[in-house]
PDB file of C-alpha atoms in Angstrom:
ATOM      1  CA  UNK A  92       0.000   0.000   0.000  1.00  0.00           C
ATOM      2  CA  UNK A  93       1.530   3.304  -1.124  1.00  0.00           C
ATOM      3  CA  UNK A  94       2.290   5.614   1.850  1.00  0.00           C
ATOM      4  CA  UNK A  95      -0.150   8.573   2.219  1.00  0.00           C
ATOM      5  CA  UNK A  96       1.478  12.043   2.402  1.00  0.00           C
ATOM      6  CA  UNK A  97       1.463  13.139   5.563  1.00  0.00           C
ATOM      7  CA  UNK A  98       3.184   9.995   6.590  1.00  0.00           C
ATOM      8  CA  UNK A  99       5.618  10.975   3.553  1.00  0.00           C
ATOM      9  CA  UNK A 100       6.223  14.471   5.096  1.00  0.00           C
ATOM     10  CA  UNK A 101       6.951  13.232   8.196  1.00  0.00           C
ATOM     11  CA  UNK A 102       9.705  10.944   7.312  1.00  0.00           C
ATOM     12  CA  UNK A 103      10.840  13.865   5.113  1.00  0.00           C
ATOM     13  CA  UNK A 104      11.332  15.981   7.870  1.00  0.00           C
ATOM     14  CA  UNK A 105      12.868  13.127  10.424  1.00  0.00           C
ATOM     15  CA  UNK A 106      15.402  11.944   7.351  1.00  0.00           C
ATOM     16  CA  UNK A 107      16.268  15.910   7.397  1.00  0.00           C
ATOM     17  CA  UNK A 108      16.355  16.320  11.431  1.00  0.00           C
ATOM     18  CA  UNK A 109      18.804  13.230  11.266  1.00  0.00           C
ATOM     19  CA  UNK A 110      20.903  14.142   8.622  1.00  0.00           C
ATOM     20  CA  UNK A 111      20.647  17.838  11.033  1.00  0.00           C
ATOM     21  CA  UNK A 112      21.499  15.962  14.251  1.00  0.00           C
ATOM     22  CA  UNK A 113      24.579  13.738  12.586  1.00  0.00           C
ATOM     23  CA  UNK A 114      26.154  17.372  11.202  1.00  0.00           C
ATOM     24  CA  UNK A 115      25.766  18.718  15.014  1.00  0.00           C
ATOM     25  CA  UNK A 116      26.879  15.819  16.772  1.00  0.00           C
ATOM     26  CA  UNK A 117      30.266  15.734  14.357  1.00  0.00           C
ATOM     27  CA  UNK A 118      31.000  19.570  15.093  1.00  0.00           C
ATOM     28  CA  UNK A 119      30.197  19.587  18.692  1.00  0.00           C
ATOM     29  CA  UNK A 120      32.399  16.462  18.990  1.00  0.00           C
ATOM     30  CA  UNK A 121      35.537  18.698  17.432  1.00  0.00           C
ATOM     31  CA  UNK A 122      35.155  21.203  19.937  1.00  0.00           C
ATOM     32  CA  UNK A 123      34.568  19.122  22.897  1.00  0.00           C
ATOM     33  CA  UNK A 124      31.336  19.992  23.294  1.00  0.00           C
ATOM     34  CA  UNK A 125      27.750  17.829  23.129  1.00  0.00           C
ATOM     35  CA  UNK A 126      25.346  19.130  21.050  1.00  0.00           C
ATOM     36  CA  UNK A 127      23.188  20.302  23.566  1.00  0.00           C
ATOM     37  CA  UNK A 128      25.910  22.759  24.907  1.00  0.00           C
ATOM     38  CA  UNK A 129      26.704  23.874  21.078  1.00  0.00           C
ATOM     39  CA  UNK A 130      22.947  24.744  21.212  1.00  0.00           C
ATOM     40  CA  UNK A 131      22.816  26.584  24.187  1.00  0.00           C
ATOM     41  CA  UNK A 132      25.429  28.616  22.834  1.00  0.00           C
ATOM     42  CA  UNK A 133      23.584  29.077  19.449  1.00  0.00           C
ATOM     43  CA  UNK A 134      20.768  30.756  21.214  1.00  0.00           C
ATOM     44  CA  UNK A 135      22.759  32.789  23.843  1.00  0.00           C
ATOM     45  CA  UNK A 136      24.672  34.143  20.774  1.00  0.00           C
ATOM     46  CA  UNK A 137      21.219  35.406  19.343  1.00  0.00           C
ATOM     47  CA  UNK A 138      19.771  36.636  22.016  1.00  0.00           C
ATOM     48  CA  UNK A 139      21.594  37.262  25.550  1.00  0.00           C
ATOM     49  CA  UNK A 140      18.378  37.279  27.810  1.00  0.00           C
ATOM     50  CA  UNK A 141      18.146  33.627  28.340  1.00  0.00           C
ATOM     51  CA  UNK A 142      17.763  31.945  31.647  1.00  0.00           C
ATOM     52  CA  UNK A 143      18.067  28.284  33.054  1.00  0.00           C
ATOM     53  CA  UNK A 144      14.199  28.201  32.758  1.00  0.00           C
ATOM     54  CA  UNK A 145      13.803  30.091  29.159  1.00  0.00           C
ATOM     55  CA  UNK A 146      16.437  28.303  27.550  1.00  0.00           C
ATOM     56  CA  UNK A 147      14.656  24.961  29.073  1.00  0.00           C
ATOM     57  CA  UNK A 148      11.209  26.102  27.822  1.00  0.00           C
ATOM     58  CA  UNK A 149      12.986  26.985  24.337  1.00  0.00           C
ATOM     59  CA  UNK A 150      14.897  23.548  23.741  1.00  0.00           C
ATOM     60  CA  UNK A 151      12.165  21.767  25.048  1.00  0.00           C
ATOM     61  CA  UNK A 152      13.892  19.986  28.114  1.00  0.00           C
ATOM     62  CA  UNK A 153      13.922  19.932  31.759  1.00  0.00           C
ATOM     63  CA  UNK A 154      15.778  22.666  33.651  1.00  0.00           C
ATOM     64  CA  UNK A 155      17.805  20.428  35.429  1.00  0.00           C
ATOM     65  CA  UNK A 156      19.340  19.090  32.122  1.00  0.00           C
ATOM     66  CA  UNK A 157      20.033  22.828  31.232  1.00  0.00           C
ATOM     67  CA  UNK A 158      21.490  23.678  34.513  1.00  0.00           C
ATOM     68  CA  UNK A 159      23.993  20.755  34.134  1.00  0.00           C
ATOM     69  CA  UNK A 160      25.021  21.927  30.340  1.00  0.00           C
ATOM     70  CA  UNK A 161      25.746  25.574  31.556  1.00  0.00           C
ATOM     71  CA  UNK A 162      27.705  24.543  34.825  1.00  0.00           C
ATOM     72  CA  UNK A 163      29.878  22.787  31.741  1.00  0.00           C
ATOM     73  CA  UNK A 164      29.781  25.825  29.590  1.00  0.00           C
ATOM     74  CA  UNK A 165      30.962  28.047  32.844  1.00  0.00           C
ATOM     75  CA  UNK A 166      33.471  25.960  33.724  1.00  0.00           C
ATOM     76  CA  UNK A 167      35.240  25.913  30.352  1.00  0.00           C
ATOM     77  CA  UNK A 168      34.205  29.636  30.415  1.00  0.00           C
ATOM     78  CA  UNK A 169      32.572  29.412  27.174  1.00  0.00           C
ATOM     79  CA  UNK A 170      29.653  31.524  29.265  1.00  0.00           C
ATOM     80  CA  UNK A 171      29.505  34.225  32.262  1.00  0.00           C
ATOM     81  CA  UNK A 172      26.384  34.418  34.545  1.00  0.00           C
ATOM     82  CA  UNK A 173      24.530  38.031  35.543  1.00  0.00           C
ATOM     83  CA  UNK A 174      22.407  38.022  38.472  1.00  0.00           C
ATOM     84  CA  UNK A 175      18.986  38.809  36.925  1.00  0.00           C
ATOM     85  CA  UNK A 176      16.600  38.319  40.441  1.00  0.00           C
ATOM     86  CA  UNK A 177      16.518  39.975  43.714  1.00  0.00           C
ATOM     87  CA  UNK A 178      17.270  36.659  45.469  1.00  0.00           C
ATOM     88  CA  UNK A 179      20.565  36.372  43.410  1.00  0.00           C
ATOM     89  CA  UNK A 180      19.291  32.893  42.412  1.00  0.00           C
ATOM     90  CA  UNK A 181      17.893  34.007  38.849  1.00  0.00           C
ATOM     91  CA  UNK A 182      20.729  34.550  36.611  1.00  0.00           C
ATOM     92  CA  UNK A 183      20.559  35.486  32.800  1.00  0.00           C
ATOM     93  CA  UNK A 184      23.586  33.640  30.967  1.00  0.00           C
ATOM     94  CA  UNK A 185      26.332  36.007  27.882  1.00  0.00           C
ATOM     95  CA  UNK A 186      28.623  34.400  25.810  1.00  0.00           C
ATOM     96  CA  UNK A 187      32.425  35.075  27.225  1.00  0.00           C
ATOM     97  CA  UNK A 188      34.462  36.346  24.532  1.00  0.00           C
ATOM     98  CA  UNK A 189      36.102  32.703  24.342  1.00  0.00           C
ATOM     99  CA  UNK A 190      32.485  30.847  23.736  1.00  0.00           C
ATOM    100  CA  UNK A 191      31.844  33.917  21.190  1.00  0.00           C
ATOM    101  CA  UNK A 192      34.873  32.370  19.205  1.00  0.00           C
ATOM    102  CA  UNK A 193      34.150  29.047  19.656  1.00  0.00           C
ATOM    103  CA  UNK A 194      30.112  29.497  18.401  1.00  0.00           C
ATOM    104  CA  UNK A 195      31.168  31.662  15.429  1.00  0.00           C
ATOM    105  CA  UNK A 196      33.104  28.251  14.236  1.00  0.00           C
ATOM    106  CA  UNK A 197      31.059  25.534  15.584  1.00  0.00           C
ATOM    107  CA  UNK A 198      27.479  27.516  14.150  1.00  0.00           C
ATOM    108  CA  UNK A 199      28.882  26.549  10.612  1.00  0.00           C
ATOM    109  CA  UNK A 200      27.771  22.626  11.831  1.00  0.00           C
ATOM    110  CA  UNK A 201      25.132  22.945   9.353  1.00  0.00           C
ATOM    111  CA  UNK A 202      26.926  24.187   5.907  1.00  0.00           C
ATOM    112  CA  UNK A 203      26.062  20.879   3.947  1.00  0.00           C
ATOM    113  CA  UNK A 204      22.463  21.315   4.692  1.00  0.00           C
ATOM    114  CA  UNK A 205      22.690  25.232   3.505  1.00  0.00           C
ATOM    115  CA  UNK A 206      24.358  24.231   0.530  1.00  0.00           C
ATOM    116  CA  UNK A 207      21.537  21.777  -0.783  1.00  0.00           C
ATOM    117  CA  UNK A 208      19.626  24.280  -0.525  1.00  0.00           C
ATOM    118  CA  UNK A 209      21.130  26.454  -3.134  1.00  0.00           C
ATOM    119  CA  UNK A 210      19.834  23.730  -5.665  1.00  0.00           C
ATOM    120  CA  UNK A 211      16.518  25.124  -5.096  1.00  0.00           C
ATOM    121  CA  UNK A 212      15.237  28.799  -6.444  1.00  0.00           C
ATOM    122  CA  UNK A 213      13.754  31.065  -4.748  1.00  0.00           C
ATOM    123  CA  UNK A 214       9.641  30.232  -5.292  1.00  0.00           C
ATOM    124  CA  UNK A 215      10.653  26.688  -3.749  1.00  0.00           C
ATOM    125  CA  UNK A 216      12.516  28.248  -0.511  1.00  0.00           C
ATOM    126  CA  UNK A 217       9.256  30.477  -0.131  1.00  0.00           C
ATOM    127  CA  UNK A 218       6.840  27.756  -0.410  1.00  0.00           C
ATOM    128  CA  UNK A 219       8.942  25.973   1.819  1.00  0.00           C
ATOM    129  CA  UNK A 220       9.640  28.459   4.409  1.00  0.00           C
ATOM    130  CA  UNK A 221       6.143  29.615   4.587  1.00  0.00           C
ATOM    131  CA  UNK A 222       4.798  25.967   5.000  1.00  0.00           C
ATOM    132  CA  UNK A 223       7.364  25.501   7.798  1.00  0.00           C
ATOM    133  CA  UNK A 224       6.256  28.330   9.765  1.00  0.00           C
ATOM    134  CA  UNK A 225       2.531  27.378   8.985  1.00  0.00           C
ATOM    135  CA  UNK A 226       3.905  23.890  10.403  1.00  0.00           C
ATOM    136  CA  UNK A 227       5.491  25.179  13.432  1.00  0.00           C
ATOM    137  CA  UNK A 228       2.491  27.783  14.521  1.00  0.00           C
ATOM    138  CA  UNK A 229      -0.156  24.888  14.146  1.00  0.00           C
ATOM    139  CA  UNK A 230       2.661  22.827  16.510  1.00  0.00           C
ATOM    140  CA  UNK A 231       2.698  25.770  18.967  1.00  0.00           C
ATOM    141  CA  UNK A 232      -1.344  26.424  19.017  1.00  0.00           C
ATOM    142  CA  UNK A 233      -0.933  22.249  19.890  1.00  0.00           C
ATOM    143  CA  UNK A 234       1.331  22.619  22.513  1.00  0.00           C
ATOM    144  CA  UNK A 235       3.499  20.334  21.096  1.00  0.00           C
ATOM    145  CA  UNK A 236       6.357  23.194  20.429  1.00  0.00           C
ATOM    146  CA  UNK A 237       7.367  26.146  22.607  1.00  0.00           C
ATOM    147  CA  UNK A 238       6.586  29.329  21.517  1.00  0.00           C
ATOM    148  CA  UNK A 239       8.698  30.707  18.983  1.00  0.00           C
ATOM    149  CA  UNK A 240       7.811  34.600  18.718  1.00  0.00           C
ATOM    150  CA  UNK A 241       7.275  34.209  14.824  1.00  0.00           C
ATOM    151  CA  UNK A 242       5.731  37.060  12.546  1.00  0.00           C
ATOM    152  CA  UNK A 243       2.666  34.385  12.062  1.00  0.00           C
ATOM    153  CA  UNK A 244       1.497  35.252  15.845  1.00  0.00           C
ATOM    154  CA  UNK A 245       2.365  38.299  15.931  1.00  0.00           C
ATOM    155  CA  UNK A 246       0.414  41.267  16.755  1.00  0.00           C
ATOM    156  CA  UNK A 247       1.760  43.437  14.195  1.00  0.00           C
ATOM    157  CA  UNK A 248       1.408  41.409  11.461  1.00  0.00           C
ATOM    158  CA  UNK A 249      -1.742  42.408   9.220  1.00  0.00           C
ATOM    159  CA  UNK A 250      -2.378  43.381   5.684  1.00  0.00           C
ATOM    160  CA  UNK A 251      -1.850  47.213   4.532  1.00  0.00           C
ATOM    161  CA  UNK A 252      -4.204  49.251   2.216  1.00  0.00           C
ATOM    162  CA  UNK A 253      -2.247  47.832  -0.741  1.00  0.00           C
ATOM    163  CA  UNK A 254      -3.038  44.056   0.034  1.00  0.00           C
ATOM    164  CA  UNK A 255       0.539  43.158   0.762  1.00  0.00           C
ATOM    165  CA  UNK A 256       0.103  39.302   2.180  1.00  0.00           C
ATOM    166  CA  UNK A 257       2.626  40.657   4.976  1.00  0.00           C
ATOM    167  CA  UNK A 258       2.447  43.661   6.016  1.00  0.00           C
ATOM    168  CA  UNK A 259       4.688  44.233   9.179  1.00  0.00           C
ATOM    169  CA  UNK A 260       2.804  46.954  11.320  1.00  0.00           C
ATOM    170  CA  UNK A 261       5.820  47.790  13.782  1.00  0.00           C
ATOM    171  CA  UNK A 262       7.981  48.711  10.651  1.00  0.00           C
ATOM    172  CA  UNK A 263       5.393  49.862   8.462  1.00  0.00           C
ATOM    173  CA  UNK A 264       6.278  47.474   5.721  1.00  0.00           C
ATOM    174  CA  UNK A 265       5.710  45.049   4.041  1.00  0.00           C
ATOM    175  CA  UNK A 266       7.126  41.592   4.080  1.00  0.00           C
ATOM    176  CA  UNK A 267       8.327  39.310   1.211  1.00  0.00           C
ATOM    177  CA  UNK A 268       7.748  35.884   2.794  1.00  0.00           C
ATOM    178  CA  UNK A 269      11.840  35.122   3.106  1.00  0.00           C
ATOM    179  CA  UNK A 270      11.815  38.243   5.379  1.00  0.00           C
ATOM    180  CA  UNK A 271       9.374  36.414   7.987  1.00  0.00           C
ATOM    181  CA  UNK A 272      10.988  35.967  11.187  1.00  0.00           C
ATOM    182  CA  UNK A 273      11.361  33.617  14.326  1.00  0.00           C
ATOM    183  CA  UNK A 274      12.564  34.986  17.614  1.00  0.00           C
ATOM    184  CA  UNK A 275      12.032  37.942  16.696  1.00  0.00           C
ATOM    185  CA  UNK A 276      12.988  40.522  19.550  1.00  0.00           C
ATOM    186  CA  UNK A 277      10.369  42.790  18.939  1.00  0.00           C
ATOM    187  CA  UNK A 278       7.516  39.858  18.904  1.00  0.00           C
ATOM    188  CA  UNK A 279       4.459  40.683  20.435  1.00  0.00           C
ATOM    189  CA  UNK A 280       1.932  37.995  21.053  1.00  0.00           C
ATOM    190  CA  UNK A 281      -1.627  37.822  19.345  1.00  0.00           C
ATOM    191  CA  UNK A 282      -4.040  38.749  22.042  1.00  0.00           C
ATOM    192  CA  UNK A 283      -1.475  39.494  24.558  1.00  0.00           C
ATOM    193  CA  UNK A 284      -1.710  43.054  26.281  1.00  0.00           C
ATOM    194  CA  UNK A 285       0.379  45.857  25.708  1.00  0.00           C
TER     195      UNK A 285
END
């Protein structure tokens, strides 16, 4: 019996998450690393406002399992902590100049995968990257997926007077769908008050 195609897309996407997960768990090997600590870093380096519990929420794994990887990271002083709470317990974690290094080369992990993706044009990567955020908001209304602060749940997303598909109210623009964003610092939630 031919396989239907959501059962198709899904071993797509695991063929590409293992092909994804092999590439990390080569680099972070070089460095003396495990992946999980190469993707601590990978966030910290985009944003320096993560904690023990948002970096948790955001990989999707217990806190104790995060708190573990940074006391790794600090000890090779790869990060530095910043007291963030009034009980000195809460601490936001920054990249030492040392893990800034080390991320810059270690980030490159996933190269191959970039470069198969220069076989396809630029229609494809749209379809693509708008299905995959479609994808991942549907996973997030589910629960199934943290939150990702994405231009699809965004408050300022809309459609302007010129029926622009995206139209980014915040920068009063609008968006080509390659220009869509996750983590996006200035993310405001759908319904979420101001």
């Amino acid at each position: 019996m031919p396989m239907e195609i959501d059962a198709k897309i899904l071993a797509g996407l695991e063929r590409i998450q293992t092909a994804t997960l092999s590439l990390l768990q080569q680099r972070s090997h070089v460095h003396g690393l495990t992946p999980l600590q190469i993707r601590i870093l990978s966030f910290i380096r985009l944003e320096e406002a993560y904690t023990v519990s948002t970096l948790a929420k955001n990989l999707g794994i217990s806190k104790p399992t995060v708190s573990e990887a940074v006391r790794v990271l600090d000890s090779k002083k790869l990060i530095r902590k910043k007291a963030s709470g009034k009980d000195g317990r809460t601490y936001s974690i920054h990249l030492t100049s040392k893990g800034c290094k080390l991320i810059e080369a270690a980030a490159m992990y996933d190269l191959p995968l970039r470069k198969t993706l220069t076989f396809l044009d630029g229609d494809q990567k749209d379809s693509l990257w708008e299905a995959l955020l479609n994808l991942i908001r549907i996973m997030e209304e589910q629960g199934l997926i943290p939150h990702n602060r994405m231009c699809l749940t965004c408050t300022h997303l809309g459609k302007n007077e010129h029926g622009a598909r995206y139209f980014c109210r915040l920068m009063q623009a609008p968006l080509k769908v390659s220009a869509l964003r996750i983590n996006c610092p200035e993310h405001q939630a759908q319904g979420a008050v101001h």
